[in-house]
mmCIF file of C-alpha atoms and ligand atoms in Angstrom:
data_model
loop_
_atom_site.group_PDB
_atom_site.id
_atom_site.type_symbol
_atom_site.label_atom_id
_atom_site.label_comp_id
_atom_site.label_asym_id
_atom_site.label_seq_id
_atom_site.Cartn_x
_atom_site.Cartn_y
_atom_site.Cartn_z
ATOM 1 C CA UNK A 212 14.861 -11.833 10.069
ATOM 2 C CA UNK A 213 13.987 -9.833 6.969
ATOM 3 C CA UNK A 214 10.888 -8.396 5.431
ATOM 4 C CA UNK A 215 10.557 -8.671 1.662
ATOM 5 C CA UNK A 216 8.366 -6.154 -0.130
ATOM 6 C CA UNK A 217 7.556 -7.031 -3.756
ATOM 7 C CA UNK A 218 5.779 -4.599 -6.066
ATOM 8 C CA UNK A 219 3.255 -6.132 -8.472
ATOM 9 C CA UNK A 220 2.556 -2.865 -10.311
ATOM 10 C CA UNK A 221 0.195 0.055 -9.557
ATOM 11 C CA UNK A 222 -0.509 -0.217 -5.795
ATOM 12 C CA UNK A 223 -0.296 -4.001 -5.469
ATOM 13 C CA UNK A 224 2.328 -5.519 -3.170
ATOM 14 C CA UNK A 225 3.316 -8.821 -1.727
ATOM 15 C CA UNK A 226 4.960 -8.573 1.690
ATOM 16 C CA UNK A 227 6.639 -11.530 3.348
ATOM 17 C CA UNK A 228 7.280 -11.161 7.061
ATOM 18 C CA UNK A 229 9.034 -14.256 8.411
ATOM 19 C CA UNK A 230 6.838 -16.974 6.884
ATOM 20 C CA UNK A 231 3.635 -14.954 6.733
ATOM 21 C CA UNK A 232 2.515 -13.789 3.295
ATOM 22 C CA UNK A 233 0.545 -10.584 2.840
ATOM 23 C CA UNK A 234 -0.970 -9.114 -0.269
ATOM 24 C CA UNK A 235 -1.795 -5.430 -0.362
ATOM 25 C CA UNK A 236 -4.392 -4.048 -2.787
ATOM 26 C CA UNK A 237 -4.056 -7.017 -5.177
ATOM 27 C CA UNK A 238 -5.260 -5.471 -8.439
ATOM 28 C CA UNK A 239 -3.641 -7.948 -10.825
ATOM 29 C CA UNK A 240 -5.842 -9.297 -13.623
ATOM 30 C CA UNK A 241 -6.820 -5.924 -15.139
ATOM 31 C CA UNK A 242 -3.595 -4.197 -14.112
ATOM 32 C CA UNK A 243 -1.610 -3.171 -17.215
ATOM 33 C CA UNK A 244 1.557 -3.479 -15.069
ATOM 34 C CA UNK A 245 0.411 -6.605 -13.177
ATOM 35 C CA UNK A 246 3.502 -8.693 -12.483
ATOM 36 C CA UNK A 247 1.652 -11.857 -11.416
ATOM 37 C CA UNK A 248 -1.663 -13.510 -12.201
ATOM 38 C CA UNK A 249 -4.313 -13.657 -9.477
ATOM 39 C CA UNK A 250 -4.277 -17.468 -9.710
ATOM 40 C CA UNK A 251 -0.563 -17.511 -8.823
ATOM 41 C CA UNK A 252 -0.849 -15.119 -5.863
ATOM 42 C CA UNK A 253 -0.243 -16.570 -2.405
ATOM 43 C CA UNK A 254 -1.594 -14.981 0.740
ATOM 44 C CA UNK A 255 -2.307 -15.576 4.395
ATOM 45 C CA UNK A 256 -3.705 -12.044 4.719
ATOM 46 C CA UNK A 257 -4.984 -9.539 2.166
ATOM 47 C CA UNK A 258 -4.877 -5.856 3.136
ATOM 48 C CA UNK A 259 -7.365 -3.635 1.296
ATOM 49 C CA UNK A 260 -6.774 0.101 1.708
ATOM 50 C CA UNK A 261 -10.080 1.346 0.247
ATOM 51 C CA UNK A 262 -12.995 0.311 -1.921
ATOM 52 C CA UNK A 263 -11.862 1.367 -5.396
ATOM 53 C CA UNK A 264 -11.583 -1.296 -8.072
ATOM 54 C CA UNK A 265 -7.863 -0.725 -8.636
ATOM 55 C CA UNK A 266 -7.278 -1.711 -4.983
ATOM 56 C CA UNK A 267 -9.950 -4.304 -4.130
ATOM 57 C CA UNK A 268 -8.862 -5.833 -7.450
ATOM 58 C CA UNK A 269 -8.882 -9.619 -7.335
ATOM 59 C CA UNK A 270 -9.167 -9.859 -3.545
ATOM 60 C CA UNK A 271 -12.429 -11.862 -3.573
ATOM 61 C CA UNK A 272 -11.100 -14.502 -5.962
ATOM 62 C CA UNK A 273 -7.730 -14.770 -4.191
ATOM 63 C CA UNK A 274 -9.279 -14.917 -0.712
ATOM 64 C CA UNK A 275 -11.674 -17.685 -1.767
ATOM 65 C CA UNK A 276 -8.864 -19.766 -3.291
ATOM 66 C CA UNK A 277 -6.262 -19.255 -0.565
ATOM 67 C CA UNK A 278 -8.489 -18.929 2.506
ATOM 68 C CA UNK A 279 -6.684 -15.677 3.348
ATOM 69 C CA UNK A 280 -8.176 -13.290 5.896
ATOM 70 C CA UNK A 281 -8.928 -9.808 4.572
ATOM 71 C CA UNK A 282 -7.931 -6.823 6.723
ATOM 72 C CA UNK A 283 -9.557 -3.484 5.985
ATOM 73 C CA UNK A 284 -11.786 -0.859 7.540
ATOM 74 C CA UNK A 285 -14.943 -2.175 9.221
ATOM 75 C CA UNK A 286 -17.237 -1.375 6.270
ATOM 76 C CA UNK A 287 -15.085 -3.167 3.715
ATOM 77 C CA UNK A 288 -14.436 -6.051 6.137
ATOM 78 C CA UNK A 289 -18.250 -6.552 6.392
ATOM 79 C CA UNK A 290 -18.524 -6.474 2.589
ATOM 80 C CA UNK A 291 -16.077 -9.402 2.397
ATOM 81 C CA UNK A 292 -17.740 -11.272 5.296
ATOM 82 C CA UNK A 293 -21.079 -10.994 3.488
ATOM 83 C CA UNK A 294 -19.437 -12.955 0.662
ATOM 84 C CA UNK A 295 -18.280 -15.681 3.051
ATOM 85 C CA UNK A 296 -14.713 -14.416 3.290
ATOM 86 C CA UNK A 297 -13.028 -14.162 6.693
ATOM 87 C CA UNK A 298 -12.213 -10.530 7.412
ATOM 88 C CA UNK A 299 -10.818 -8.437 10.241
ATOM 89 C CA UNK A 300 -12.160 -4.897 10.510
ATOM 90 C CA UNK A 301 -10.115 -2.061 11.977
ATOM 91 C CA UNK A 302 -10.381 1.683 11.701
ATOM 92 C CA UNK A 303 -8.209 4.755 11.333
ATOM 93 C CA UNK A 304 -5.899 5.205 14.299
ATOM 94 C CA UNK A 305 -6.548 1.656 15.460
ATOM 95 C CA UNK A 306 -3.814 -0.955 15.541
ATOM 96 C CA UNK A 307 -3.874 -4.701 16.132
ATOM 97 C CA UNK A 308 -1.212 -7.361 16.748
ATOM 98 C CA UNK A 309 -1.480 -9.776 13.824
ATOM 99 C CA UNK A 310 0.846 -12.776 13.273
ATOM 100 C CA UNK A 311 2.932 -10.584 10.910
ATOM 101 C CA UNK A 312 3.278 -7.592 13.244
ATOM 102 C CA UNK A 313 1.349 -4.614 14.550
ATOM 103 C CA UNK A 314 -0.800 -3.042 11.858
ATOM 104 C CA UNK A 315 -2.283 0.413 12.287
ATOM 105 C CA UNK A 316 -4.710 2.046 9.889
ATOM 106 C CA UNK A 317 -3.765 5.625 9.067
ATOM 107 C CA UNK A 318 -5.533 8.633 7.627
ATOM 108 C CA UNK A 319 -5.852 8.868 3.844
ATOM 109 C CA UNK A 320 -7.517 11.685 1.931
ATOM 110 C CA UNK A 321 -9.402 9.945 -0.858
ATOM 111 C CA UNK A 322 -12.702 8.139 -1.668
ATOM 112 C CA UNK A 323 -13.656 4.533 -0.974
ATOM 113 C CA UNK A 324 -16.855 3.433 -2.772
ATOM 114 C CA UNK A 325 -16.792 -0.303 -3.530
ATOM 115 C CA UNK A 326 -17.068 -1.662 -7.108
ATOM 116 C CA UNK A 327 -20.750 -2.623 -6.629
ATOM 117 C CA UNK A 328 -21.591 0.840 -5.286
ATOM 118 C CA UNK A 329 -21.558 -0.185 -1.609
ATOM 119 C CA UNK A 330 -20.263 2.236 1.012
ATOM 120 C CA UNK A 331 -16.588 1.477 1.544
ATOM 121 C CA UNK A 332 -16.197 3.686 4.628
ATOM 122 C CA UNK A 333 -13.130 5.871 4.914
ATOM 123 C CA UNK A 334 -10.006 5.143 2.888
ATOM 124 C CA UNK A 335 -6.888 4.256 4.853
ATOM 125 C CA UNK A 336 -3.167 3.816 4.689
ATOM 126 C CA UNK A 337 -1.207 1.173 6.599
ATOM 127 C CA UNK A 338 1.578 1.513 9.132
ATOM 128 C CA UNK A 339 3.128 -1.892 9.750
ATOM 129 C CA UNK A 340 5.546 -2.557 12.589
ATOM 130 C CA UNK A 341 7.222 -5.891 11.912
ATOM 131 C CA UNK A 342 8.222 -8.291 14.716
ATOM 132 C CA UNK A 343 11.826 -6.998 14.420
ATOM 133 C CA UNK A 344 10.572 -3.407 14.900
ATOM 134 C CA UNK A 345 10.890 -2.170 11.331
ATOM 135 C CA UNK A 346 8.223 0.329 10.322
ATOM 136 C CA UNK A 347 6.747 0.370 6.835
ATOM 137 C CA UNK A 348 4.247 3.054 5.877
ATOM 138 C CA UNK A 349 2.010 2.410 2.879
ATOM 139 C CA UNK A 350 0.327 5.769 2.271
ATOM 140 C CA UNK A 351 -1.986 4.100 -0.286
ATOM 141 C CA UNK A 352 -4.228 6.461 -2.291
ATOM 142 C CA UNK A 353 -4.078 9.869 -0.664
ATOM 143 C CA UNK A 354 -3.402 13.524 -1.087
ATOM 144 C CA UNK A 355 -0.729 15.219 0.994
ATOM 145 C CA UNK A 356 -1.693 15.927 4.614
ATOM 146 C CA UNK A 357 0.276 17.616 7.378
ATOM 147 C CA UNK A 358 -0.296 14.801 9.871
ATOM 148 C CA UNK A 359 2.180 12.718 7.895
ATOM 149 C CA UNK A 360 4.575 14.444 10.269
ATOM 150 C CA UNK A 361 2.979 12.476 13.152
ATOM 151 C CA UNK A 362 3.463 9.241 11.256
ATOM 152 C CA UNK A 363 7.069 10.241 10.634
ATOM 153 C CA UNK A 364 7.575 10.753 14.377
ATOM 154 C CA UNK A 365 7.175 7.001 14.810
ATOM 155 C CA UNK A 366 10.405 6.491 12.838
ATOM 156 C CA UNK A 367 9.587 5.139 9.388
ATOM 157 C CA UNK A 368 12.110 2.775 7.789
ATOM 158 C CA UNK A 369 10.318 2.486 4.449
ATOM 159 C CA UNK A 370 7.575 4.696 2.999
ATOM 160 C CA UNK A 371 5.601 3.654 -0.076
ATOM 161 C CA UNK A 372 4.080 6.740 -1.694
ATOM 162 C CA UNK A 373 1.894 7.436 -4.725
ATOM 163 C CA UNK A 374 3.373 9.903 -7.226
ATOM 164 C CA UNK A 375 0.933 9.557 -10.130
ATOM 165 C CA UNK A 376 -1.030 12.795 -9.641
ATOM 166 C CA UNK A 377 -4.663 13.188 -10.790
ATOM 167 C CA UNK A 378 -6.093 10.656 -8.270
ATOM 168 C CA UNK A 379 -3.411 10.964 -5.574
ATOM 169 C CA UNK A 380 -0.373 13.057 -4.676
ATOM 170 C CA UNK A 381 1.737 14.008 -7.647
ATOM 171 C CA UNK A 382 5.529 14.253 -7.642
ATOM 172 C CA UNK A 383 5.700 17.690 -5.941
ATOM 173 C CA UNK A 384 3.429 16.766 -3.041
ATOM 174 C CA UNK A 385 5.008 13.311 -2.749
ATOM 175 C CA UNK A 386 8.352 15.057 -2.294
ATOM 176 C CA UNK A 387 6.802 17.198 0.459
ATOM 177 C CA UNK A 388 5.459 13.965 1.980
ATOM 178 C CA UNK A 389 8.998 12.571 2.097
ATOM 179 C CA UNK A 390 10.085 15.713 3.950
ATOM 180 C CA UNK A 391 7.239 15.343 6.493
ATOM 181 C CA UNK A 392 7.778 11.616 6.998
ATOM 182 C CA UNK A 393 11.569 11.514 6.952
ATOM 183 C CA UNK A 394 11.745 7.792 6.122
ATOM 184 C CA UNK A 395 15.059 5.990 5.626
ATOM 185 C CA UNK A 396 13.856 4.611 2.271
ATOM 186 C CA UNK A 397 11.042 5.482 -0.131
ATOM 187 C CA UNK A 398 9.446 3.620 -3.041
ATOM 188 C CA UNK A 399 7.182 5.504 -5.508
ATOM 189 C CA UNK A 400 4.038 3.767 -6.795
ATOM 190 C CA UNK A 401 0.639 4.427 -8.455
ATOM 191 C CA UNK A 402 2.145 5.849 -11.675
ATOM 192 C CA UNK A 403 2.407 4.817 -15.348
ATOM 193 C CA UNK A 404 -0.442 2.312 -15.023
ATOM 194 C CA UNK A 405 -2.393 4.500 -17.428
ATOM 195 C CA UNK A 406 -1.496 7.646 -19.422
ATOM 196 C CA UNK A 407 -3.511 9.724 -16.949
ATOM 197 C CA UNK A 408 -0.952 9.024 -14.224
ATOM 198 C CA UNK A 409 2.198 8.990 -16.372
ATOM 199 C CA UNK A 410 5.264 10.168 -14.398
ATOM 200 C CA UNK A 411 9.034 9.916 -14.523
ATOM 201 C CA UNK A 412 9.988 8.053 -11.323
ATOM 202 C CA UNK A 413 13.726 8.500 -11.933
ATOM 203 C CA UNK A 414 13.376 12.289 -12.109
ATOM 204 C CA UNK A 415 11.403 12.173 -8.851
ATOM 205 C CA UNK A 416 14.006 9.939 -7.226
ATOM 206 C CA UNK A 417 16.694 12.426 -8.251
ATOM 207 C CA UNK A 418 14.849 15.182 -6.388
ATOM 208 C CA UNK A 419 14.464 12.979 -3.297
ATOM 209 C CA UNK A 420 18.176 12.231 -3.447
ATOM 210 C CA UNK A 421 19.095 15.913 -3.790
ATOM 211 C CA UNK A 422 16.616 17.532 -1.400
ATOM 212 C CA UNK A 423 16.217 14.983 1.427
ATOM 213 C CA UNK A 424 18.262 12.449 3.373
ATOM 214 C CA UNK A 425 15.905 9.633 2.311
ATOM 215 C CA UNK A 426 17.146 6.985 -0.120
ATOM 216 C CA UNK A 427 14.738 6.506 -3.060
ATOM 217 C CA UNK A 428 14.294 3.106 -4.687
ATOM 218 C CA UNK A 429 12.632 2.968 -8.096
ATOM 219 C CA UNK A 430 11.712 -0.680 -8.579
ATOM 220 C CA UNK A 431 10.064 -2.376 -11.533
ATOM 221 C CA UNK A 432 6.893 -4.446 -11.234
ATOM 222 C CA UNK A 433 7.976 -7.885 -10.036
ATOM 223 C CA UNK A 434 11.031 -6.566 -8.201
ATOM 224 C CA UNK A 435 11.545 -6.696 -4.448
ATOM 225 C CA UNK A 436 12.990 -4.515 -1.738
ATOM 226 C CA UNK A 437 14.386 -6.288 1.300
ATOM 227 C CA UNK A 438 14.259 -4.486 4.610
HETATM 228 NI NI1 LIG B 532 -8.499 4.977 -5.185
HETATM 229 MN MN1 LIG B 533 -5.957 3.976 -6.916
#
């Protein structure tokens, strides 16, 4: 049993757990790094971390075409339901056993207004425990916070962290996040989509390699990491 995590650029991911297909924050059409087109995306579930356009992305279109269920905080879940899309609302600290594993919403320090100005509740990250007990932490858009240590206590196999700065943690704080979380593997995201969040992921990976016992993986949009 393996879990395949494929980066589609920016914060968009496809995750395949057994035969269940997840999309996370599928911002594809307007994504300068978008590795697939929304019309080619497959999903049984779509996880939306917060209301910003570069995360909600093409979720509505993809959900309507595929019949996927959206999972997000309760406010965003209602926003999708109001558009006739099946959605499952959770909230920070709350977990639920889905067909792809146990998904818990985690704290994220960020905003969450939806593209049409609706209240998107509190932003979240995702802690996924797969059926074979692997833990993947998607920090999503957030600043550094000390309670990442509590998430790390659960034993994180793979952490996916923003390094872009300006809107989220930059490289220095993302390195501190690695030290708090202590994951086996880390993948940097949310950089180089626009000039405003330009970063050198290889230089960051070098620091992770030197200063922590975590293995960094710099992957290109369209590439996968198998856990
Ligand atoms: Ni955001
Ligand atoms: Mn973002």
